[in-house]
């Protein structure tokens, strides 16, 4: 699993960072960024889904590694 974040949609609520700091960080402008390549370890998949469900801007998407 991989998380992707659309910076054009992100409004900087930082809910994703609050819910899953292992997967998201915040840049100097308050916009969220994915950490590294966005790869999600198996034990963090629940947090990744939580972040998607709690982003009010629908800026986060999950893709499955093929
Ligand atoms: S919750 Fe969504 S809108 Fe808010 S900082 Fe995270 S990605 Fe951006």
mmCIF file of C-alpha atoms and ligand atoms in Angstrom:
data_model
loop_
_atom_site.group_PDB
_atom_site.id
_atom_site.type_symbol
_atom_site.label_atom_id
_atom_site.label_comp_id
_atom_site.label_asym_id
_atom_site.label_seq_id
_atom_site.Cartn_x
_atom_site.Cartn_y
_atom_site.Cartn_z
ATOM 1 C CA UNK A 1 0.000 0.000 0.000
ATOM 2 C CA UNK A 2 1.065 3.545 -0.767
ATOM 3 C CA UNK A 3 -0.379 6.926 0.192
ATOM 4 C CA UNK A 4 -0.427 9.870 -2.189
ATOM 5 C CA UNK A 5 -1.301 13.447 -1.360
ATOM 6 C CA UNK A 6 -2.531 16.089 -3.782
ATOM 7 C CA UNK A 7 -0.915 19.365 -2.660
ATOM 8 C CA UNK A 8 -3.384 21.356 -4.777
ATOM 9 C CA UNK A 9 -6.249 20.109 -2.601
ATOM 10 C CA UNK A 10 -4.540 20.185 0.783
ATOM 11 C CA UNK A 11 -5.694 23.061 2.991
ATOM 12 C CA UNK A 12 -3.323 22.344 5.846
ATOM 13 C CA UNK A 13 -5.697 21.162 8.549
ATOM 14 C CA UNK A 14 -2.973 18.717 9.548
ATOM 15 C CA UNK A 15 -5.435 16.054 10.606
ATOM 16 C CA UNK A 16 -3.420 13.545 8.650
ATOM 17 C CA UNK A 17 -0.276 14.437 10.551
ATOM 18 C CA UNK A 18 -2.122 14.277 13.869
ATOM 19 C CA UNK A 19 -3.558 10.852 13.063
ATOM 20 C CA UNK A 20 -0.595 9.289 11.301
ATOM 21 C CA UNK A 21 2.663 11.118 11.980
ATOM 22 C CA UNK A 22 4.505 8.016 10.768
ATOM 23 C CA UNK A 23 3.152 8.655 7.262
ATOM 24 C CA UNK A 24 2.753 12.426 6.976
ATOM 25 C CA UNK A 25 4.750 15.519 7.779
ATOM 26 C CA UNK A 26 4.058 19.223 7.431
ATOM 27 C CA UNK A 27 6.178 21.544 5.313
ATOM 28 C CA UNK A 28 7.154 25.130 6.098
ATOM 29 C CA UNK A 29 3.915 26.412 4.572
ATOM 30 C CA UNK A 30 1.679 24.182 6.703
ATOM 31 C CA UNK A 31 0.886 21.864 3.831
ATOM 32 C CA UNK A 32 1.017 18.146 4.452
ATOM 33 C CA UNK A 33 3.525 15.970 2.649
ATOM 34 C CA UNK A 34 3.945 12.226 2.601
ATOM 35 C CA UNK A 35 7.050 10.890 4.249
ATOM 36 C CA UNK A 36 9.473 9.262 1.884
ATOM 37 C CA UNK A 37 7.887 7.521 -1.088
ATOM 38 C CA UNK A 38 4.566 7.109 0.697
ATOM 39 C CA UNK A 39 5.020 3.410 1.284
ATOM 40 C CA UNK A 40 2.844 2.116 4.100
ATOM 41 C CA UNK A 41 4.099 -0.680 6.307
ATOM 42 C CA UNK A 42 1.522 -3.383 7.017
ATOM 43 C CA UNK A 43 1.055 -2.299 10.625
ATOM 44 C CA UNK A 44 0.271 1.281 9.521
ATOM 45 C CA UNK A 45 -2.412 0.461 6.952
ATOM 46 C CA UNK A 46 -5.173 1.224 9.450
ATOM 47 C CA UNK A 47 -3.713 4.656 10.122
ATOM 48 C CA UNK A 48 -3.434 5.310 6.392
ATOM 49 C CA UNK A 49 -7.147 4.575 5.942
ATOM 50 C CA UNK A 50 -7.946 6.742 8.962
ATOM 51 C CA UNK A 51 -6.071 9.646 7.395
ATOM 52 C CA UNK A 52 -7.945 9.222 4.105
ATOM 53 C CA UNK A 53 -11.288 9.106 5.896
ATOM 54 C CA UNK A 54 -10.506 12.206 7.975
ATOM 55 C CA UNK A 55 -9.117 14.490 5.283
ATOM 56 C CA UNK A 56 -11.884 17.027 4.658
ATOM 57 C CA UNK A 57 -10.413 17.963 1.277
ATOM 58 C CA UNK A 58 -10.172 14.408 -0.069
ATOM 59 C CA UNK A 59 -6.524 15.132 -0.769
ATOM 60 C CA UNK A 60 -5.189 11.726 0.269
ATOM 61 C CA UNK A 61 -5.534 8.598 -1.805
ATOM 62 C CA UNK A 62 -4.366 5.058 -1.309
ATOM 63 C CA UNK A 63 -2.916 2.983 -4.077
ATOM 64 C CA UNK A 64 -2.001 -0.645 -3.920
ATOM 65 C CA UNK A 65 1.480 -1.710 -4.906
ATOM 66 C CA UNK A 66 1.413 -4.026 -7.852
HETATM 67 S S1 LIG B 1 -5.930 16.302 6.434
HETATM 68 FE FE1 LIG B 1 -5.991 16.599 4.184
HETATM 69 S S2 LIG B 1 -6.206 18.802 3.898
HETATM 70 FE FE2 LIG B 1 -5.545 18.445 5.991
HETATM 71 S S3 LIG B 1 -3.314 18.617 5.972
HETATM 72 FE FE3 LIG B 1 -3.818 16.462 5.683
HETATM 73 S S4 LIG B 1 -3.918 16.184 3.440
HETATM 74 FE FE4 LIG B 1 -4.031 18.370 3.858
#
